[in-house]
Amino acid sequence: SLYYKEGLTIRNETEIFTAAGEVIRPDRIVIQGDSATLIDYKTGQKDPAYSEQLNTYARALESMGFVVANKIIVYINEEVTTEFI
């Protein structure tokens, strides 16, 4: 997959301190230059709170100078499905 190939900078569950003093921990950040893709893994049903969580992560990365190319939720249940935010 595009987000799992060699040569990319990957940060898994890395703590980020926001300007507001919050600590966030995205599941996976894929960095290529100044572009970042956020990937979060969930089980269960879709929940609007998950989208807001990814948007919070995106704002933090944007404040650090990254362009957030994609925000993806991967639902891992009996089937694996993805949702682009």
Short mmCIF file of N, CA, C and O in Angstrom, two decimals:
data_model
loop_
_atom_site.label_atom_id
_atom_site.label_comp_id
_atom_site.label_asym_id
_atom_site.label_seq_id
_atom_site.Cartn_x
_atom_site.Cartn_y
_atom_site.Cartn_z
N SER A 1 0.83 -1.19 0.00
CA SER A 1 0.00 0.00 0.00
C SER A 1 0.87 1.25 0.00
O SER A 1 2.00 1.27 0.49
N LEU A 2 0.33 2.30 -0.51
CA LEU A 2 1.02 3.58 -0.64
C LEU A 2 1.59 4.09 0.69
O LEU A 2 2.66 4.67 0.73
N TYR A 3 0.90 3.83 1.80
CA TYR A 3 1.30 4.38 3.09
C TYR A 3 2.18 3.44 3.91
O TYR A 3 2.49 3.72 5.05
N TYR A 4 2.57 2.33 3.31
CA TYR A 4 3.37 1.34 4.03
C TYR A 4 4.63 0.95 3.27
O TYR A 4 5.29 0.00 3.63
N LYS A 5 4.99 1.71 2.23
CA LYS A 5 6.16 1.34 1.44
C LYS A 5 7.43 1.87 2.08
O LYS A 5 7.41 2.77 2.93
N GLU A 6 8.56 1.30 1.67
CA GLU A 6 9.85 1.72 2.20
C GLU A 6 10.18 3.14 1.75
O GLU A 6 9.72 3.60 0.72
N GLY A 7 10.98 3.82 2.54
CA GLY A 7 11.44 5.15 2.17
C GLY A 7 10.62 6.29 2.74
O GLY A 7 10.99 7.45 2.60
N LEU A 8 9.50 5.98 3.37
CA LEU A 8 8.67 7.01 3.98
C LEU A 8 9.09 7.20 5.43
O LEU A 8 9.60 6.28 6.06
N THR A 9 8.85 8.38 5.96
CA THR A 9 9.07 8.61 7.38
C THR A 9 7.76 8.27 8.09
O THR A 9 6.71 8.81 7.75
N ILE A 10 7.83 7.35 9.03
CA ILE A 10 6.64 6.87 9.74
C ILE A 10 6.78 7.20 11.21
O ILE A 10 7.83 6.99 11.82
N ARG A 11 5.72 7.68 11.80
CA ARG A 11 5.66 7.89 13.25
C ARG A 11 4.44 7.14 13.76
O ARG A 11 3.31 7.48 13.42
N ASN A 12 4.67 6.11 14.57
CA ASN A 12 3.58 5.33 15.16
C ASN A 12 3.42 5.72 16.62
O ASN A 12 4.38 5.65 17.39
N GLU A 13 2.21 6.13 16.97
CA GLU A 13 1.86 6.47 18.36
C GLU A 13 2.88 7.41 19.01
O GLU A 13 3.26 7.23 20.16
N THR A 14 3.29 8.41 18.26
CA THR A 14 4.22 9.41 18.77
C THR A 14 3.44 10.53 19.45
O THR A 14 2.46 11.04 18.90
N GLU A 15 3.85 10.89 20.65
CA GLU A 15 3.18 11.97 21.37
C GLU A 15 3.51 13.31 20.74
O GLU A 15 4.66 13.59 20.41
N ILE A 16 2.47 14.12 20.58
CA ILE A 16 2.61 15.48 20.07
C ILE A 16 1.97 16.41 21.09
O ILE A 16 0.86 16.17 21.55
N PHE A 17 2.70 17.45 21.45
CA PHE A 17 2.17 18.45 22.37
C PHE A 17 1.62 19.60 21.55
O PHE A 17 2.34 20.22 20.78
N THR A 18 0.33 19.88 21.71
CA THR A 18 -0.31 20.95 20.95
C THR A 18 0.00 22.30 21.59
O THR A 18 0.46 22.37 22.74
N ALA A 19 -0.30 23.36 20.84
CA ALA A 19 -0.09 24.71 21.36
C ALA A 19 -0.92 24.96 22.61
O ALA A 19 -0.54 25.75 23.47
N ALA A 20 -2.06 24.26 22.73
CA ALA A 20 -2.93 24.42 23.89
C ALA A 20 -2.47 23.57 25.08
O ALA A 20 -3.11 23.56 26.12
N GLY A 21 -1.37 22.84 24.90
CA GLY A 21 -0.85 22.04 25.99
C GLY A 21 -1.41 20.63 26.07
O GLY A 21 -1.12 19.90 27.01
N GLU A 22 -2.22 20.25 25.10
CA GLU A 22 -2.75 18.88 25.06
C GLU A 22 -1.68 17.93 24.53
O GLU A 22 -0.82 18.31 23.76
N VAL A 23 -1.79 16.68 24.93
CA VAL A 23 -0.94 15.64 24.37
C VAL A 23 -1.84 14.75 23.51
O VAL A 23 -2.85 14.24 23.99
N ILE A 24 -1.48 14.63 22.24
CA ILE A 24 -2.23 13.76 21.34
C ILE A 24 -1.29 12.67 20.85
O ILE A 24 -0.08 12.83 20.87
N ARG A 25 -1.86 11.55 20.43
CA ARG A 25 -1.04 10.42 20.01
C ARG A 25 -1.70 9.74 18.81
O ARG A 25 -2.38 8.71 18.97
N PRO A 26 -1.52 10.26 17.60
CA PRO A 26 -2.08 9.60 16.42
C PRO A 26 -1.49 8.19 16.26
O PRO A 26 -0.33 7.95 16.59
N ASP A 27 -2.31 7.27 15.75
CA ASP A 27 -1.83 5.90 15.57
C ASP A 27 -0.68 5.84 14.57
O ASP A 27 0.32 5.17 14.82
N ARG A 28 -0.82 6.52 13.43
CA ARG A 28 0.22 6.48 12.41
C ARG A 28 0.24 7.79 11.65
O ARG A 28 -0.81 8.28 11.22
N ILE A 29 1.43 8.35 11.48
CA ILE A 29 1.63 9.52 10.64
C ILE A 29 2.64 9.12 9.57
O ILE A 29 3.72 8.64 9.88
N VAL A 30 2.26 9.30 8.32
CA VAL A 30 3.14 9.01 7.20
C VAL A 30 3.60 10.35 6.63
O VAL A 30 2.77 11.15 6.19
N ILE A 31 4.91 10.59 6.67
CA ILE A 31 5.45 11.89 6.27
C ILE A 31 6.28 11.73 5.00
O ILE A 31 7.13 10.84 4.91
N GLN A 32 6.00 12.59 4.05
CA GLN A 32 6.78 12.64 2.82
C GLN A 32 7.02 14.11 2.52
O GLN A 32 6.10 14.83 2.13
N GLY A 33 8.25 14.58 2.79
CA GLY A 33 8.54 16.01 2.65
C GLY A 33 7.76 16.79 3.70
O GLY A 33 7.81 16.48 4.88
N ASP A 34 6.99 17.80 3.24
CA ASP A 34 6.18 18.58 4.18
C ASP A 34 4.72 18.11 4.18
O ASP A 34 3.86 18.77 4.74
N SER A 35 4.47 16.96 3.56
CA SER A 35 3.13 16.41 3.49
C SER A 35 2.98 15.26 4.49
O SER A 35 3.89 14.46 4.67
N ALA A 36 1.82 15.21 5.13
CA ALA A 36 1.57 14.16 6.12
C ALA A 36 0.20 13.54 5.88
O ALA A 36 -0.75 14.22 5.52
N THR A 37 0.12 12.23 6.09
CA THR A 37 -1.15 11.51 6.07
C THR A 37 -1.35 10.91 7.46
O THR A 37 -0.44 10.29 8.01
N LEU A 38 -2.53 11.12 8.00
CA LEU A 38 -2.89 10.58 9.31
C LEU A 38 -3.71 9.32 9.12
O LEU A 38 -4.65 9.29 8.32
N ILE A 39 -3.36 8.27 9.86
CA ILE A 39 -4.12 7.02 9.82
C ILE A 39 -4.43 6.63 11.26
O ILE A 39 -3.54 6.57 12.10
N ASP A 40 -5.70 6.41 11.54
CA ASP A 40 -6.12 5.99 12.87
C ASP A 40 -6.89 4.68 12.74
O ASP A 40 -7.69 4.52 11.81
N TYR A 41 -6.65 3.76 13.64
CA TYR A 41 -7.27 2.44 13.61
C TYR A 41 -8.35 2.36 14.68
O TYR A 41 -8.13 2.76 15.82
N LYS A 42 -9.50 1.85 14.30
CA LYS A 42 -10.64 1.73 15.22
C LYS A 42 -11.30 0.38 15.05
O LYS A 42 -11.20 -0.26 14.00
N THR A 43 -12.00 -0.05 16.09
CA THR A 43 -12.87 -1.21 16.00
C THR A 43 -14.29 -0.72 16.27
O THR A 43 -14.49 0.35 16.83
N GLY A 44 -15.26 -1.50 15.87
CA GLY A 44 -16.65 -1.13 16.12
C GLY A 44 -17.21 -0.29 14.99
O GLY A 44 -16.71 -0.28 13.87
N GLN A 45 -18.26 0.43 15.32
CA GLN A 45 -19.01 1.21 14.34
C GLN A 45 -18.40 2.59 14.13
O GLN A 45 -17.68 3.09 14.98
N LYS A 46 -18.76 3.20 13.00
CA LYS A 46 -18.33 4.57 12.73
C LYS A 46 -18.92 5.50 13.78
O LYS A 46 -20.02 5.28 14.27
N ASP A 47 -18.15 6.52 14.12
CA ASP A 47 -18.58 7.48 15.14
C ASP A 47 -18.06 8.85 14.71
O ASP A 47 -16.87 8.98 14.42
N PRO A 48 -18.92 9.86 14.68
CA PRO A 48 -18.48 11.21 14.28
C PRO A 48 -17.32 11.73 15.15
O PRO A 48 -16.53 12.55 14.70
N ALA A 49 -17.22 11.25 16.38
CA ALA A 49 -16.12 11.68 17.26
C ALA A 49 -14.77 11.28 16.68
O ALA A 49 -13.77 11.96 16.91
N TYR A 50 -14.72 10.18 15.92
CA TYR A 50 -13.46 9.76 15.32
C TYR A 50 -12.99 10.76 14.27
O TYR A 50 -11.80 11.05 14.18
N SER A 51 -13.92 11.28 13.49
CA SER A 51 -13.57 12.30 12.49
C SER A 51 -13.02 13.54 13.17
O SER A 51 -12.03 14.11 12.73
N GLU A 52 -13.66 13.95 14.25
CA GLU A 52 -13.19 15.14 14.97
C GLU A 52 -11.81 14.89 15.57
O GLU A 52 -10.96 15.78 15.58
N GLN A 53 -11.58 13.68 16.03
CA GLN A 53 -10.26 13.34 16.57
C GLN A 53 -9.18 13.51 15.49
O GLN A 53 -8.14 14.12 15.73
N LEU A 54 -9.45 13.01 14.28
CA LEU A 54 -8.48 13.16 13.19
C LEU A 54 -8.31 14.62 12.80
O LEU A 54 -7.20 15.06 12.49
N ASN A 55 -9.39 15.39 12.84
CA ASN A 55 -9.29 16.83 12.53
C ASN A 55 -8.43 17.54 13.57
O ASN A 55 -7.66 18.45 13.23
N THR A 56 -8.52 17.13 14.83
CA THR A 56 -7.66 17.69 15.88
C THR A 56 -6.20 17.37 15.60
O THR A 56 -5.33 18.23 15.70
N TYR A 57 -5.93 16.12 15.23
CA TYR A 57 -4.57 15.73 14.88
C TYR A 57 -4.06 16.55 13.70
O TYR A 57 -2.92 17.01 13.69
N ALA A 58 -4.93 16.74 12.70
CA ALA A 58 -4.54 17.49 11.50
C ALA A 58 -4.19 18.93 11.84
O ALA A 58 -3.19 19.47 11.35
N ARG A 59 -4.99 19.56 12.67
CA ARG A 59 -4.71 20.96 13.06
C ARG A 59 -3.35 21.06 13.75
O ARG A 59 -2.59 22.00 13.52
N ALA A 60 -3.04 20.08 14.60
CA ALA A 60 -1.75 20.09 15.29
C ALA A 60 -0.60 19.98 14.29
O ALA A 60 0.39 20.71 14.38
N LEU A 61 -0.73 19.07 13.33
CA LEU A 61 0.33 18.91 12.33
C LEU A 61 0.46 20.15 11.45
O LEU A 61 1.57 20.57 11.11
N GLU A 62 -0.68 20.74 11.09
CA GLU A 62 -0.65 21.96 10.27
C GLU A 62 0.04 23.10 11.02
O GLU A 62 0.78 23.88 10.43
N SER A 63 -0.16 23.16 12.34
CA SER A 63 0.50 24.22 13.12
C SER A 63 2.01 23.99 13.18
O SER A 63 2.76 24.92 13.48
N MET A 64 2.44 22.76 12.87
CA MET A 64 3.87 22.44 12.84
C MET A 64 4.46 22.61 11.43
O MET A 64 5.62 22.29 11.21
N GLY A 65 3.64 23.08 10.49
CA GLY A 65 4.12 23.35 9.14
C GLY A 65 3.87 22.25 8.12
O GLY A 65 4.31 22.37 6.97
N PHE A 66 3.14 21.20 8.50
CA PHE A 66 2.83 20.14 7.55
C PHE A 66 1.56 20.44 6.78
O PHE A 66 0.67 21.11 7.28
N VAL A 67 1.49 19.94 5.57
CA VAL A 67 0.26 19.94 4.80
C VAL A 67 -0.33 18.55 4.98
O VAL A 67 0.32 17.55 4.67
N VAL A 68 -1.54 18.48 5.50
CA VAL A 68 -2.17 17.18 5.73
C VAL A 68 -2.87 16.75 4.44
O VAL A 68 -3.86 17.35 4.03
N ALA A 69 -2.30 15.74 3.80
CA ALA A 69 -2.82 15.28 2.51
C ALA A 69 -4.06 14.42 2.67
O ALA A 69 -5.00 14.52 1.88
N ASN A 70 -4.06 13.54 3.68
CA ASN A 70 -5.19 12.63 3.90
C ASN A 70 -5.37 12.37 5.38
O ASN A 70 -4.41 12.35 6.14
N LYS A 71 -6.64 12.13 5.73
CA LYS A 71 -7.00 11.71 7.08
C LYS A 71 -7.84 10.45 6.90
O LYS A 71 -8.91 10.50 6.30
N ILE A 72 -7.32 9.33 7.39
CA ILE A 72 -7.95 8.04 7.11
C ILE A 72 -8.24 7.30 8.42
O ILE A 72 -7.38 7.20 9.28
N ILE A 73 -9.47 6.80 8.53
CA ILE A 73 -9.82 5.91 9.63
C ILE A 73 -9.92 4.50 9.04
O ILE A 73 -10.62 4.29 8.04
N VAL A 74 -9.22 3.56 9.65
CA VAL A 74 -9.29 2.16 9.24
C VAL A 74 -10.06 1.42 10.32
O VAL A 74 -9.62 1.37 11.47
N TYR A 75 -11.22 0.89 9.94
CA TYR A 75 -12.04 0.12 10.88
C TYR A 75 -11.67 -1.35 10.75
O TYR A 75 -11.76 -1.93 9.67
N ILE A 76 -11.22 -1.91 11.85
CA ILE A 76 -10.79 -3.30 11.86
C ILE A 76 -11.84 -4.11 12.63
O ILE A 76 -11.89 -4.09 13.86
N ASN A 77 -12.68 -4.78 11.88
CA ASN A 77 -13.71 -5.65 12.44
C ASN A 77 -13.60 -6.98 11.69
O ASN A 77 -12.50 -7.36 11.29
N GLU A 78 -14.70 -7.66 11.48
CA GLU A 78 -14.65 -8.88 10.67
C GLU A 78 -14.13 -8.55 9.27
O GLU A 78 -13.45 -9.33 8.64
N GLU A 79 -14.51 -7.38 8.78
CA GLU A 79 -13.98 -6.84 7.53
C GLU A 79 -13.20 -5.58 7.87
O GLU A 79 -13.50 -4.89 8.84
N VAL A 80 -12.21 -5.29 7.06
CA VAL A 80 -11.46 -4.05 7.23
C VAL A 80 -12.01 -3.05 6.22
O VAL A 80 -12.06 -3.33 5.03
N THR A 81 -12.44 -1.88 6.72
CA THR A 81 -12.95 -0.83 5.85
C THR A 81 -12.23 0.47 6.16
O THR A 81 -11.70 0.64 7.25
N THR A 82 -12.20 1.35 5.18
CA THR A 82 -11.54 2.64 5.38
C THR A 82 -12.52 3.77 5.15
O THR A 82 -13.49 3.64 4.39
N GLU A 83 -12.26 4.87 5.82
CA GLU A 83 -13.06 6.08 5.67
C GLU A 83 -12.09 7.25 5.56
O GLU A 83 -11.25 7.46 6.43
N PHE A 84 -12.18 7.98 4.45
CA PHE A 84 -11.37 9.18 4.27
C PHE A 84 -12.14 10.36 4.81
O PHE A 84 -13.31 10.55 4.48
N ILE A 85 -11.52 11.15 5.67
CA ILE A 85 -12.16 12.29 6.30
C ILE A 85 -11.79 13.56 5.54
O ILE A 85 -10.69 13.74 5.14
#
